PDB file of C-alpha atoms in Angstrom:
ATOM      1  CA  UNK A   4      -0.070  -0.060  -0.366  1.00  0.00           C
ATOM      2  CA  UNK A   5       3.050   2.738   0.259  1.00  0.00           C
ATOM      3  CA  UNK A   6       4.560   2.242  -2.682  1.00  0.00           C
ATOM      4  CA  UNK A   7       0.545   2.055  -4.246  1.00  0.00           C
ATOM      5  CA  UNK A   8       0.551   5.535  -2.428  1.00  0.00           C
ATOM      6  CA  UNK A   9       4.009   6.843  -3.294  1.00  0.00           C
ATOM      7  CA  UNK A  10       3.298   6.425  -7.104  1.00  0.00           C
ATOM      8  CA  UNK A  11      -0.059   8.775  -6.763  1.00  0.00           C
ATOM      9  CA  UNK A  12       1.943  10.932  -4.823  1.00  0.00           C
ATOM     10  CA  UNK A  13       4.434  11.225  -7.608  1.00  0.00           C
ATOM     11  CA  UNK A  14       1.962  10.924 -10.477  1.00  0.00           C
ATOM     12  CA  UNK A  15      -0.364  13.929  -8.699  1.00  0.00           C
ATOM     13  CA  UNK A  16       3.297  15.621  -8.136  1.00  0.00           C
ATOM     14  CA  UNK A  17       3.546  15.534 -11.779  1.00  0.00           C
ATOM     15  CA  UNK A  18       0.814  16.749 -13.195  1.00  0.00           C
ATOM     16  CA  UNK A  19      -0.117  19.670 -10.535  1.00  0.00           C
ATOM     17  CA  UNK A  20       0.677  22.677 -11.892  1.00  0.00           C
ATOM     18  CA  UNK A  21       3.563  23.245  -8.637  1.00  0.00           C
ATOM     19  CA  UNK A  22       4.858  20.272  -6.843  1.00  0.00           C
ATOM     20  CA  UNK A  23       2.143  20.003  -4.245  1.00  0.00           C
ATOM     21  CA  UNK A  24       3.370  16.549  -3.066  1.00  0.00           C
ATOM     22  CA  UNK A  25       7.489  16.557  -3.420  1.00  0.00           C
ATOM     23  CA  UNK A  26       7.792  16.422   0.648  1.00  0.00           C
ATOM     24  CA  UNK A  27       5.359  13.521   1.095  1.00  0.00           C
ATOM     25  CA  UNK A  28       6.471  11.463  -1.601  1.00  0.00           C
ATOM     26  CA  UNK A  29       9.999  12.034  -0.327  1.00  0.00           C
ATOM     27  CA  UNK A  30       8.840  11.084   3.219  1.00  0.00           C
ATOM     28  CA  UNK A  31       6.469   7.822   1.656  1.00  0.00           C
ATOM     29  CA  UNK A  32      10.207   6.585  -0.369  1.00  0.00           C
ATOM     30  CA  UNK A  33      12.122   7.429   2.909  1.00  0.00           C
ATOM     31  CA  UNK A  34      10.284   5.660   5.387  1.00  0.00           C
ATOM     32  CA  UNK A  35       9.679   2.027   3.537  1.00  0.00           C
ATOM     33  CA  UNK A  36      13.096   2.364   2.682  1.00  0.00           C
ATOM     34  CA  UNK A  37      14.317   2.813   6.099  1.00  0.00           C
ATOM     35  CA  UNK A  38      11.387   0.384   7.141  1.00  0.00           C
ATOM     36  CA  UNK A  39      12.718  -2.332   5.190  1.00  0.00           C
ATOM     37  CA  UNK A  40      16.668  -2.071   6.768  1.00  0.00           C
ATOM     38  CA  UNK A  41      14.779  -2.035  10.074  1.00  0.00           C
ATOM     39  CA  UNK A  42      12.851  -5.632   9.435  1.00  0.00           C
ATOM     40  CA  UNK A  43      16.041  -6.649   7.302  1.00  0.00           C
ATOM     41  CA  UNK A  44      17.888  -6.210  10.702  1.00  0.00           C
ATOM     42  CA  UNK A  45      15.491  -7.409  12.970  1.00  0.00           C
ATOM     43  CA  UNK A  46      15.761 -10.519  10.961  1.00  0.00           C
ATOM     44  CA  UNK A  47      18.685 -11.406  10.855  1.00  0.00           C
ATOM     45  CA  UNK A  48      19.463 -10.791  14.862  1.00  0.00           C
ATOM     46  CA  UNK A  49      16.744 -13.591  14.976  1.00  0.00           C
ATOM     47  CA  UNK A  50      17.734 -15.692  12.494  1.00  0.00           C
ATOM     48  CA  UNK A  51      20.711 -15.820  14.459  1.00  0.00           C
ATOM     49  CA  UNK A  52      19.610 -16.391  18.254  1.00  0.00           C
ATOM     50  CA  UNK A  53      17.827 -19.025  15.950  1.00  0.00           C
ATOM     51  CA  UNK A  54      20.614 -21.029  14.467  1.00  0.00           C
ATOM     52  CA  UNK A  55      22.404 -20.271  18.113  1.00  0.00           C
ATOM     53  CA  UNK A  56      19.627 -22.382  20.227  1.00  0.00           C
ATOM     54  CA  UNK A  57      19.014 -24.736  17.120  1.00  0.00           C
ATOM     55  CA  UNK A  58      22.721 -25.472  17.449  1.00  0.00           C
ATOM     56  CA  UNK A  59      22.792 -25.831  21.379  1.00  0.00           C
ATOM     57  CA  UNK A  60      18.894 -27.955  21.442  1.00  0.00           C
ATOM     58  CA  UNK A  61      20.259 -30.550  18.792  1.00  0.00           C
ATOM     59  CA  UNK A  62      23.607 -31.024  20.472  1.00  0.00           C
ATOM     60  CA  UNK A  63      21.360 -31.491  23.512  1.00  0.00           C
ATOM     61  CA  UNK A  64      18.915 -34.432  21.732  1.00  0.00           C
ATOM     62  CA  UNK A  65      22.117 -36.275  20.666  1.00  0.00           C
ATOM     63  CA  UNK A  66      23.913 -36.295  23.799  1.00  0.00           C
ATOM     64  CA  UNK A  67      20.891 -37.114  25.898  1.00  0.00           C
ATOM     65  CA  UNK A  68      20.100 -40.076  22.877  1.00  0.00           C
ATOM     66  CA  UNK A  69      23.505 -41.310  23.571  1.00  0.00           C
ATOM     67  CA  UNK A  70      23.418 -41.535  27.328  1.00  0.00           C
ATOM     68  CA  UNK A  71      20.112 -43.046  27.556  1.00  0.00           C
ATOM     69  CA  UNK A  72      21.138 -45.647  24.924  1.00  0.00           C
ATOM     70  CA  UNK A  73      24.347 -46.095  27.015  1.00  0.00           C
ATOM     71  CA  UNK A  74      22.604 -46.653  30.366  1.00  0.00           C
ATOM     72  CA  UNK A  75      21.416 -50.237  28.910  1.00  0.00           C
ATOM     73  CA  UNK A  76      23.520 -52.552  30.203  1.00  0.00           C
ATOM     74  CA  UNK A  77      26.119 -54.923  27.830  1.00  0.00           C
ATOM     75  CA  UNK A  78      24.651 -53.755  24.395  1.00  0.00           C
ATOM     76  CA  UNK A  79      24.749 -49.747  25.719  1.00  0.00           C
ATOM     77  CA  UNK A  80      28.056 -48.931  23.971  1.00  0.00           C
ATOM     78  CA  UNK A  81      27.349 -51.225  20.670  1.00  0.00           C
ATOM     79  CA  UNK A  82      23.826 -49.747  20.273  1.00  0.00           C
ATOM     80  CA  UNK A  83      25.658 -45.576  21.311  1.00  0.00           C
ATOM     81  CA  UNK A  84      28.371 -46.231  18.341  1.00  0.00           C
ATOM     82  CA  UNK A  85      25.029 -47.195  16.446  1.00  0.00           C
ATOM     83  CA  UNK A  86      22.759 -43.924  17.450  1.00  0.00           C
ATOM     84  CA  UNK A  87      25.862 -41.598  16.887  1.00  0.00           C
ATOM     85  CA  UNK A  88      26.098 -43.275  13.302  1.00  0.00           C
ATOM     86  CA  UNK A  89      21.937 -42.832  12.281  1.00  0.00           C
ATOM     87  CA  UNK A  90      21.639 -39.635  13.822  1.00  0.00           C
ATOM     88  CA  UNK A  91      24.856 -38.422  11.329  1.00  0.00           C
ATOM     89  CA  UNK A  92      23.154 -40.419   8.314  1.00  0.00           C
ATOM     90  CA  UNK A  93      20.205 -37.911   9.175  1.00  0.00           C
ATOM     91  CA  UNK A  94      21.904 -35.146   9.825  1.00  0.00           C
ATOM     92  CA  UNK A  95      22.822 -35.820   6.326  1.00  0.00           C
ATOM     93  CA  UNK A  96      19.752 -36.437   4.716  1.00  0.00           C
ATOM     94  CA  UNK A  97      18.157 -33.131   6.383  1.00  0.00           C
ATOM     95  CA  UNK A  98      20.791 -30.909   4.995  1.00  0.00           C
ATOM     96  CA  UNK A  99      20.444 -32.506   1.912  1.00  0.00           C
ATOM     97  CA  UNK A 100      16.797 -32.481   1.866  1.00  0.00           C
ATOM     98  CA  UNK A 101      16.705 -28.535   2.892  1.00  0.00           C
ATOM     99  CA  UNK A 102      19.776 -27.626   0.400  1.00  0.00           C
ATOM    100  CA  UNK A 103      17.004 -28.833  -2.442  1.00  0.00           C
ATOM    101  CA  UNK A 104      14.431 -26.638  -1.021  1.00  0.00           C
ATOM    102  CA  UNK A 105      16.427 -23.639  -0.563  1.00  0.00           C
ATOM    103  CA  UNK A 106      17.596 -24.532  -4.146  1.00  0.00           C
ATOM    104  CA  UNK A 107      14.001 -24.562  -5.709  1.00  0.00           C
ATOM    105  CA  UNK A 108      12.758 -21.501  -3.687  1.00  0.00           C
ATOM    106  CA  UNK A 109      15.199 -19.720  -5.779  1.00  0.00           C
ATOM    107  CA  UNK A 110      14.916 -20.885  -8.683  1.00  0.00           C
ATOM    108  CA  UNK A 111      10.560 -19.859  -8.480  1.00  0.00           C
ATOM    109  CA  UNK A 112      11.864 -16.331  -6.592  1.00  0.00           C
ATOM    110  CA  UNK A 113      13.498 -15.134  -9.840  1.00  0.00           C
ATOM    111  CA  UNK A 114      11.304 -14.687 -12.089  1.00  0.00           C
ATOM    112  CA  UNK A 115       9.349 -12.332 -10.128  1.00  0.00           C
ATOM    113  CA  UNK A 116      11.807 -10.078  -9.476  1.00  0.00           C
ATOM    114  CA  UNK A 117      13.171 -10.601 -12.651  1.00  0.00           C
ATOM    115  CA  UNK A 118       9.840  -9.017 -13.956  1.00  0.00           C
ATOM    116  CA  UNK A 119       9.798  -6.237 -11.553  1.00  0.00           C
ATOM    117  CA  UNK A 120      13.621  -4.877 -12.664  1.00  0.00           C
ATOM    118  CA  UNK A 121      13.102  -5.683 -15.943  1.00  0.00           C
ATOM    119  CA  UNK A 122       9.654  -3.136 -15.656  1.00  0.00           C
ATOM    120  CA  UNK A 123      11.679  -0.703 -14.067  1.00  0.00           C
ATOM    121  CA  UNK A 124      14.423  -0.615 -16.123  1.00  0.00           C
ATOM    122  CA  UNK A 125      12.227  -0.494 -19.243  1.00  0.00           C
ATOM    123  CA  UNK A 126      10.491   2.636 -17.316  1.00  0.00           C
ATOM    124  CA  UNK A 127      13.645   4.446 -16.895  1.00  0.00           C
ATOM    125  CA  UNK A 128      14.576   4.142 -20.536  1.00  0.00           C
ATOM    126  CA  UNK A 129      11.130   5.165 -21.624  1.00  0.00           C
ATOM    127  CA  UNK A 130      11.424   8.017 -19.526  1.00  0.00           C
ATOM    128  CA  UNK A 131      14.908   8.622 -20.459  1.00  0.00           C
ATOM    129  CA  UNK A 132      14.038   8.928 -24.324  1.00  0.00           C
ATOM    130  CA  UNK A 133      10.446  10.524 -24.327  1.00  0.00           C
ATOM    131  CA  UNK A 134      12.530  13.226 -22.239  1.00  0.00           C
ATOM    132  CA  UNK A 135      13.821  15.344 -25.114  1.00  0.00           C
ATOM    133  CA  UNK A 136      10.329  15.180 -27.433  1.00  0.00           C
ATOM    134  CA  UNK A 137       7.977  15.018 -24.716  1.00  0.00           C
ATOM    135  CA  UNK A 138       6.578  17.052 -22.169  1.00  0.00           C
ATOM    136  CA  UNK A 139       8.337  17.190 -18.546  1.00  0.00           C
ATOM    137  CA  UNK A 140       5.185  15.932 -16.591  1.00  0.00           C
ATOM    138  CA  UNK A 141       5.022  12.655 -18.709  1.00  0.00           C
ATOM    139  CA  UNK A 142       8.208  12.125 -18.093  1.00  0.00           C
ATOM    140  CA  UNK A 143       7.994  12.680 -14.525  1.00  0.00           C
ATOM    141  CA  UNK A 144       5.337  10.442 -14.059  1.00  0.00           C
ATOM    142  CA  UNK A 145       7.254   7.958 -16.326  1.00  0.00           C
ATOM    143  CA  UNK A 146       9.927   8.203 -14.156  1.00  0.00           C
ATOM    144  CA  UNK A 147       7.889   8.065 -10.716  1.00  0.00           C
ATOM    145  CA  UNK A 148       6.252   4.670 -11.975  1.00  0.00           C
ATOM    146  CA  UNK A 149      10.097   3.592 -12.576  1.00  0.00           C
ATOM    147  CA  UNK A 150      10.847   5.066  -9.221  1.00  0.00           C
ATOM    148  CA  UNK A 151       7.798   2.657  -7.946  1.00  0.00           C
ATOM    149  CA  UNK A 152       9.211  -0.240  -9.796  1.00  0.00           C
ATOM    150  CA  UNK A 153      12.285  -0.207  -7.976  1.00  0.00           C
ATOM    151  CA  UNK A 154      10.381   0.719  -4.451  1.00  0.00           C
ATOM    152  CA  UNK A 155       8.872  -2.435  -4.680  1.00  0.00           C
ATOM    153  CA  UNK A 156      12.078  -4.699  -6.413  1.00  0.00           C
ATOM    154  CA  UNK A 157      14.012  -4.011  -3.040  1.00  0.00           C
ATOM    155  CA  UNK A 158      11.382  -5.323  -0.917  1.00  0.00           C
ATOM    156  CA  UNK A 159      10.950  -8.313  -3.090  1.00  0.00           C
ATOM    157  CA  UNK A 160      14.622  -8.986  -3.470  1.00  0.00           C
ATOM    158  CA  UNK A 161      15.044  -8.410   0.653  1.00  0.00           C
ATOM    159  CA  UNK A 162      11.999 -10.637   1.710  1.00  0.00           C
ATOM    160  CA  UNK A 163      13.244 -13.733  -1.013  1.00  0.00           C
ATOM    161  CA  UNK A 164      16.368 -13.501   0.802  1.00  0.00           C
ATOM    162  CA  UNK A 165      15.444 -12.930   4.552  1.00  0.00           C
ATOM    163  CA  UNK A 166      12.785 -15.684   3.248  1.00  0.00           C
ATOM    164  CA  UNK A 167      15.893 -17.956   2.147  1.00  0.00           C
ATOM    165  CA  UNK A 168      17.822 -17.515   4.799  1.00  0.00           C
ATOM    166  CA  UNK A 169      14.874 -18.708   7.822  1.00  0.00           C
ATOM    167  CA  UNK A 170      14.014 -21.181   5.699  1.00  0.00           C
ATOM    168  CA  UNK A 171      17.949 -22.604   5.349  1.00  0.00           C
ATOM    169  CA  UNK A 172      18.410 -22.080   9.680  1.00  0.00           C
ATOM    170  CA  UNK A 173      15.628 -23.907  10.112  1.00  0.00           C
ATOM    171  CA  UNK A 174      15.553 -26.878   7.371  1.00  0.00           C
ATOM    172  CA  UNK A 175      19.906 -27.306   7.336  1.00  0.00           C
ATOM    173  CA  UNK A 176      19.952 -26.415  11.352  1.00  0.00           C
ATOM    174  CA  UNK A 177      23.402 -28.164  12.549  1.00  0.00           C
ATOM    175  CA  UNK A 178      26.115 -29.790  10.600  1.00  0.00           C
TER     176      UNK A 178
END
C-alpha cells in the first residue's frame, strides 16, 4: 500500500501545476526504505539467535540420546555407536533435503523479481527517451513509475533473501 500511495503522490505531483506533494513522496520513499532496512536487521538478528539456539538444542538431543542408550547394560556401547551413526546419517539427509528446498525456492522467486527489475528498467529507458521530445509532466510520471517499480523490487529481493535465509536456518539446522 505504501508503494502504491507513493506512485499516486508522484503522479499527482507531476500533473499539478506546482509540486504539491514533493515532500510527501520523499517522506513515503524514505519511510519505506528505512522500514525495509529495520525489518532486515531485526530478521537477521532473530535468525542468528535461532541458529545459536538450534545448535544447542540439537547437540543436547544428540547427547541425551547417546547417554540414554549407553545406560543399557552389556549392549549400550554398541547401540550408542549405532545411534551416533544413525544421527549423523539423518543430519546428512536433512541437510541435503534442505539444500534442495532452498534451491527450488530461489528458482521460483527469480521470475517475479526479474519481471519487476525489467519493468523498472523499461520505465527508466522510456522516460529517458521521451524527455527530449515529450512533455516534462509525462516524463516525470514515467520516471515515477520506474521509481515505484524499483521500490517494489527492493523489498521483494529483501523478502526473498530473508525467506530463503530463514528456511536455510530451519531446514539445515546444524551440520
